Short mmCIF file of C-alpha atoms in Angstrom, two decimals:
data_model
loop_
_atom_site.label_atom_id
_atom_site.label_comp_id
_atom_site.label_asym_id
_atom_site.label_seq_id
_atom_site.Cartn_x
_atom_site.Cartn_y
_atom_site.Cartn_z
CA MET Q 1 16.34 37.35 -9.52
CA SER Q 2 15.21 40.82 -10.57
CA ALA Q 3 14.28 43.69 -8.26
CA ARG Q 4 10.62 42.91 -8.86
CA ASP Q 5 10.84 39.23 -8.01
CA PRO Q 6 9.44 38.24 -4.60
CA VAL Q 7 12.02 37.44 -1.97
CA PRO Q 8 11.21 34.30 0.06
CA SER Q 9 10.84 35.05 3.76
CA ARG Q 10 12.57 33.13 6.52
CA GLN Q 11 9.33 31.24 7.08
CA ASP Q 12 8.97 30.41 3.37
CA LEU Q 13 12.49 28.99 3.33
CA ALA Q 14 11.90 27.05 6.54
CA VAL Q 15 8.68 25.57 5.12
CA CYS Q 16 10.58 24.60 1.98
CA ALA Q 17 13.26 22.85 4.02
CA HIS Q 18 10.65 21.11 6.19
CA ASP Q 19 8.52 19.77 3.34
CA LEU Q 20 11.54 18.99 1.17
CA ARG Q 21 12.86 16.75 3.94
CA GLY Q 22 9.49 14.99 4.11
CA ALA Q 23 9.38 14.30 0.38
CA LEU Q 24 12.98 13.07 0.38
CA THR Q 25 12.18 10.70 3.24
CA VAL Q 26 9.44 9.17 1.10
CA ILE Q 27 11.75 8.87 -1.92
CA ASN Q 28 14.43 7.26 0.26
CA GLY Q 29 11.90 4.74 1.56
CA TYR Q 30 10.77 3.71 -1.91
CA THR Q 31 14.30 3.50 -3.34
CA GLY Q 32 15.31 1.30 -0.41
CA LEU Q 33 12.34 -0.94 -1.15
CA LEU Q 34 13.33 -1.22 -4.81
CA ARG Q 35 16.97 -1.86 -3.93
CA ARG Q 36 16.06 -4.77 -1.65
CA GLY Q 37 14.22 -6.40 -4.54
CA GLY Q 38 11.70 -9.23 -4.41
CA LEU Q 39 8.84 -7.02 -5.58
CA ASP Q 40 6.29 -8.08 -8.15
CA ALA Q 41 5.38 -5.84 -11.09
CA ALA Q 42 2.49 -4.15 -9.27
CA GLU Q 43 4.65 -3.40 -6.22
CA LYS Q 44 7.42 -1.95 -8.39
CA ASP Q 45 4.89 0.22 -10.20
CA ALA Q 46 3.49 1.44 -6.86
CA ALA Q 47 6.99 2.34 -5.66
CA LEU Q 48 7.73 4.28 -8.84
CA THR Q 49 4.38 6.05 -8.58
CA GLY Q 50 5.23 7.08 -5.02
CA ILE Q 51 8.62 8.43 -6.11
CA GLU Q 52 7.08 10.36 -9.01
CA ALA Q 53 4.44 11.89 -6.73
CA ALA Q 54 7.13 12.97 -4.25
CA VAL Q 55 9.15 14.57 -7.05
CA ARG Q 56 6.05 16.52 -8.15
CA ARG Q 57 5.63 17.77 -4.58
CA ILE Q 58 9.26 18.91 -4.51
CA ASP Q 59 8.85 20.78 -7.82
CA HIS Q 60 5.61 22.36 -6.54
CA LEU Q 61 7.29 23.32 -3.28
CA ILE Q 62 10.25 25.00 -4.98
CA ALA Q 63 7.93 26.98 -7.28
CA ASP Q 64 5.86 28.18 -4.31
CA THR Q 65 8.96 29.16 -2.37
CA LEU Q 66 10.45 31.13 -5.26
CA ALA Q 67 7.09 32.88 -5.62
CA GLY Q 68 7.38 33.96 -1.98
CA ARG Q 69 4.51 31.94 -0.57
CA ALA Q 70 4.41 29.03 1.86
CA ALA Q 71 1.22 27.65 0.29
CA PRO Q 72 -0.42 28.13 -3.10
CA PRO Q 73 -3.62 30.03 -3.80
CA PRO Q 74 -6.80 27.96 -3.97
CA ALA Q 75 -7.32 26.02 -7.18
CA SER Q 76 -10.54 24.96 -8.88
CA ALA Q 77 -9.46 21.40 -9.66
CA VAL Q 78 -11.60 18.62 -8.21
CA VAL Q 79 -9.48 16.38 -5.98
CA ASP Q 80 -10.34 12.76 -5.16
CA VAL Q 81 -9.56 12.85 -1.44
CA THR Q 82 -9.69 9.10 -0.91
CA LEU Q 83 -7.30 8.43 -3.80
CA LEU Q 84 -4.94 11.10 -2.48
CA ALA Q 85 -5.13 9.63 1.03
CA LYS Q 86 -4.35 6.14 -0.31
CA GLN Q 87 -1.10 7.44 -1.79
CA ALA Q 88 -0.22 9.34 1.40
CA VAL Q 89 -0.85 6.24 3.52
CA ALA Q 90 1.27 4.07 1.21
CA ASP Q 91 4.06 6.66 1.36
CA ALA Q 92 3.95 6.77 5.17
CA ARG Q 93 4.05 2.99 5.50
CA VAL Q 94 7.22 2.84 3.42
CA ALA Q 95 8.88 6.00 4.77
CA PHE Q 96 8.29 5.29 8.47
CA GLY Q 97 7.75 1.53 8.61
CA ARG Q 98 4.50 2.06 10.49
CA ASP Q 99 1.06 0.53 10.59
CA VAL Q 100 -0.99 3.22 8.82
CA ARG Q 101 -4.65 2.50 8.15
CA LEU Q 102 -7.18 4.17 5.86
CA SER Q 103 -10.94 3.97 6.06
CA GLY Q 104 -13.95 6.00 5.08
CA ASP Q 105 -15.96 7.33 2.19
CA ALA Q 106 -14.74 6.53 -1.31
CA SER Q 107 -16.71 9.38 -2.90
CA ALA Q 108 -15.08 12.35 -1.14
CA ARG Q 109 -14.20 15.19 -3.52
CA VAL Q 110 -12.99 18.74 -2.79
CA ASP Q 111 -11.94 21.77 -4.83
CA CYS Q 112 -8.33 22.35 -3.86
CA ASP Q 113 -4.75 22.27 -5.07
CA GLU Q 114 -4.04 18.53 -5.24
CA ILE Q 115 -0.29 18.66 -4.61
CA ALA Q 116 -0.70 21.14 -1.75
CA LEU Q 117 -3.27 18.84 -0.12
CA ALA Q 118 -0.86 15.93 -0.57
CA ARG Q 119 1.73 18.00 1.34
CA VAL Q 120 -0.82 18.48 4.12
CA LEU Q 121 -1.37 14.73 4.49
CA GLU Q 122 2.37 14.08 4.33
CA ASN Q 123 2.94 16.57 7.17
CA LEU Q 124 0.19 15.10 9.34
CA LEU Q 125 1.40 11.54 8.88
CA SER Q 126 5.01 12.56 9.50
CA ASN Q 127 3.97 14.27 12.75
CA ALA Q 128 1.99 11.23 13.84
CA ALA Q 129 4.96 8.95 13.15
CA ARG Q 130 7.29 11.28 15.04
CA TYR Q 131 5.20 11.91 18.15
CA ALA Q 132 3.41 8.57 18.43
CA PRO Q 133 6.11 5.87 18.23
CA LYS Q 134 3.66 3.09 19.11
CA GLY Q 135 0.27 2.02 17.86
CA PRO Q 136 -1.40 2.38 14.47
CA ILE Q 137 -1.91 5.70 12.73
CA GLU Q 138 -5.41 6.03 11.34
CA VAL Q 139 -6.69 8.17 8.48
CA VAL Q 140 -10.46 8.44 8.17
CA VAL Q 141 -12.22 10.21 5.29
CA ALA Q 142 -15.89 11.09 5.61
CA CYS Q 143 -18.22 13.31 3.61
CA GLY Q 144 -21.61 14.87 4.11
CA ALA Q 145 -23.84 16.98 1.92
CA ASP Q 146 -21.42 19.91 1.77
CA VAL Q 147 -18.28 18.97 3.71
CA VAL Q 148 -15.43 16.50 3.58
CA ILE Q 149 -13.76 15.58 6.87
CA ILE Q 150 -10.28 14.08 7.07
CA ASP Q 151 -9.08 12.80 10.44
CA VAL Q 152 -5.49 11.76 11.12
CA ALA Q 153 -5.37 10.04 14.50
CA ASP Q 154 -2.53 8.65 16.58
CA ARG Q 155 -1.90 7.15 20.02
CA GLY Q 156 0.81 9.57 21.11
CA PRO Q 157 0.95 11.70 24.27
CA GLY Q 158 -1.64 14.12 22.95
CA ILE Q 159 -1.66 17.93 23.01
CA ALA Q 160 -3.14 19.84 25.93
CA GLU Q 161 -6.32 21.71 25.03
CA SER Q 162 -4.67 25.00 26.03
CA ASP Q 163 -1.87 24.41 23.50
CA ARG Q 164 -3.91 23.26 20.52
CA GLN Q 165 -4.38 26.62 18.85
CA ALA Q 166 -0.75 27.62 19.41
CA ALA Q 167 0.40 24.39 17.75
CA PHE Q 168 -0.58 25.85 14.37
CA GLU Q 169 1.63 28.91 14.82
CA PRO Q 170 5.01 28.96 13.01
CA PHE Q 171 8.08 27.69 14.87
CA VAL Q 172 6.05 26.43 17.87
CA ARG Q 173 7.26 23.03 19.13
CA LEU Q 174 5.43 22.70 22.49
CA GLY Q 175 8.42 20.86 23.98
CA LEU Q 176 7.43 17.58 22.31
CA ASP Q 177 10.74 17.09 20.52
CA ASP Q 178 14.27 18.38 20.47
CA GLU Q 179 14.71 21.65 18.60
CA ALA Q 180 17.40 20.29 16.29
CA SER Q 181 15.04 17.75 14.72
CA SER Q 182 11.99 19.91 14.10
CA THR Q 183 11.18 23.25 12.49
CA GLY Q 184 7.78 23.56 14.18
CA LEU Q 185 6.15 24.26 10.81
CA GLY Q 186 4.25 21.11 9.85
CA LEU Q 187 0.94 22.24 11.31
CA THR Q 188 1.48 25.78 10.03
CA VAL Q 189 1.58 24.38 6.51
CA VAL Q 190 -1.53 22.32 7.24
CA ARG Q 191 -3.56 25.31 8.42
CA SER Q 192 -2.35 27.57 5.61
CA VAL Q 193 -3.29 25.16 2.82
CA VAL Q 194 -6.60 24.11 4.35
CA GLU Q 195 -7.72 27.70 4.94
CA ARG Q 196 -6.74 28.70 1.40
CA CYS Q 197 -9.03 25.89 0.21
CA GLY Q 198 -11.88 27.32 2.29
CA GLY Q 199 -11.61 24.85 5.16
CA LYS Q 200 -10.61 24.63 8.80
CA ALA Q 201 -8.07 22.56 10.72
CA ARG Q 202 -8.49 21.60 14.38
CA ILE Q 203 -6.67 19.50 16.94
CA LEU Q 204 -8.78 17.25 19.14
CA GLY Q 205 -8.12 14.85 21.95
CA ARG Q 206 -8.79 11.16 21.44
CA ASP Q 207 -10.61 8.74 23.68
CA GLY Q 208 -8.04 6.37 25.12
CA GLY Q 209 -5.18 8.83 24.54
CA GLY Q 210 -3.66 10.43 21.49
CA THR Q 211 -4.34 13.21 19.04
CA VAL Q 212 -6.74 13.73 16.16
CA VAL Q 213 -6.06 16.44 13.60
CA ARG Q 214 -9.35 17.11 11.85
CA LEU Q 215 -9.59 18.86 8.50
CA LYS Q 216 -12.96 20.16 7.28
CA LEU Q 217 -13.09 21.16 3.62
CA PRO Q 218 -16.02 22.22 1.46
CA ALA Q 219 -17.18 19.28 -0.64
CA SER Q 220 -17.02 19.69 -4.39
CA PRO Q 221 -20.51 20.31 -5.81
#
């Protein structure tokens, strides 16, 4: 590293460790599935696709960290949100052994960095699996004339309205887990990526109990 190279901050390194752990959890889930055997050709191909996607996220993450940024600058590539969400849901089912459901609009497109947005979904699903040990996790994709909305909803204890904005701040844990098992950075990554893509992230309560994290991104023209 030369004198002119950016030096990753403590937060950059913590984000790297956080998201690296998430991607490795997905890889571990798929390799365990392959090791157990009994899969048909399509299932094996899906497992390998999941592993390859996780490896791309790791490579992307390391490059961002070495560049001294926790999230990449906005990109002009058109991302198929529903296709990306399908992969994230499949990853979460394997990694966490949970009932994860996807519904919504099949035509949702946004201009964003595809791998960064995949990291966002991975973080949201990981949080839902961690804090909501029971009940299904639901991902809903909807689009209007100029916006795409992604909801990730769980049936956990929820987050008090007074704490919802603070939850996006780095290293904030809100007392929902033990400090050794969490960096308190998942939602920080979510907000950073979404805002760099011109969108907004919010935490909402859910009728019947639980949390909804809602992402609003400009729809691709």
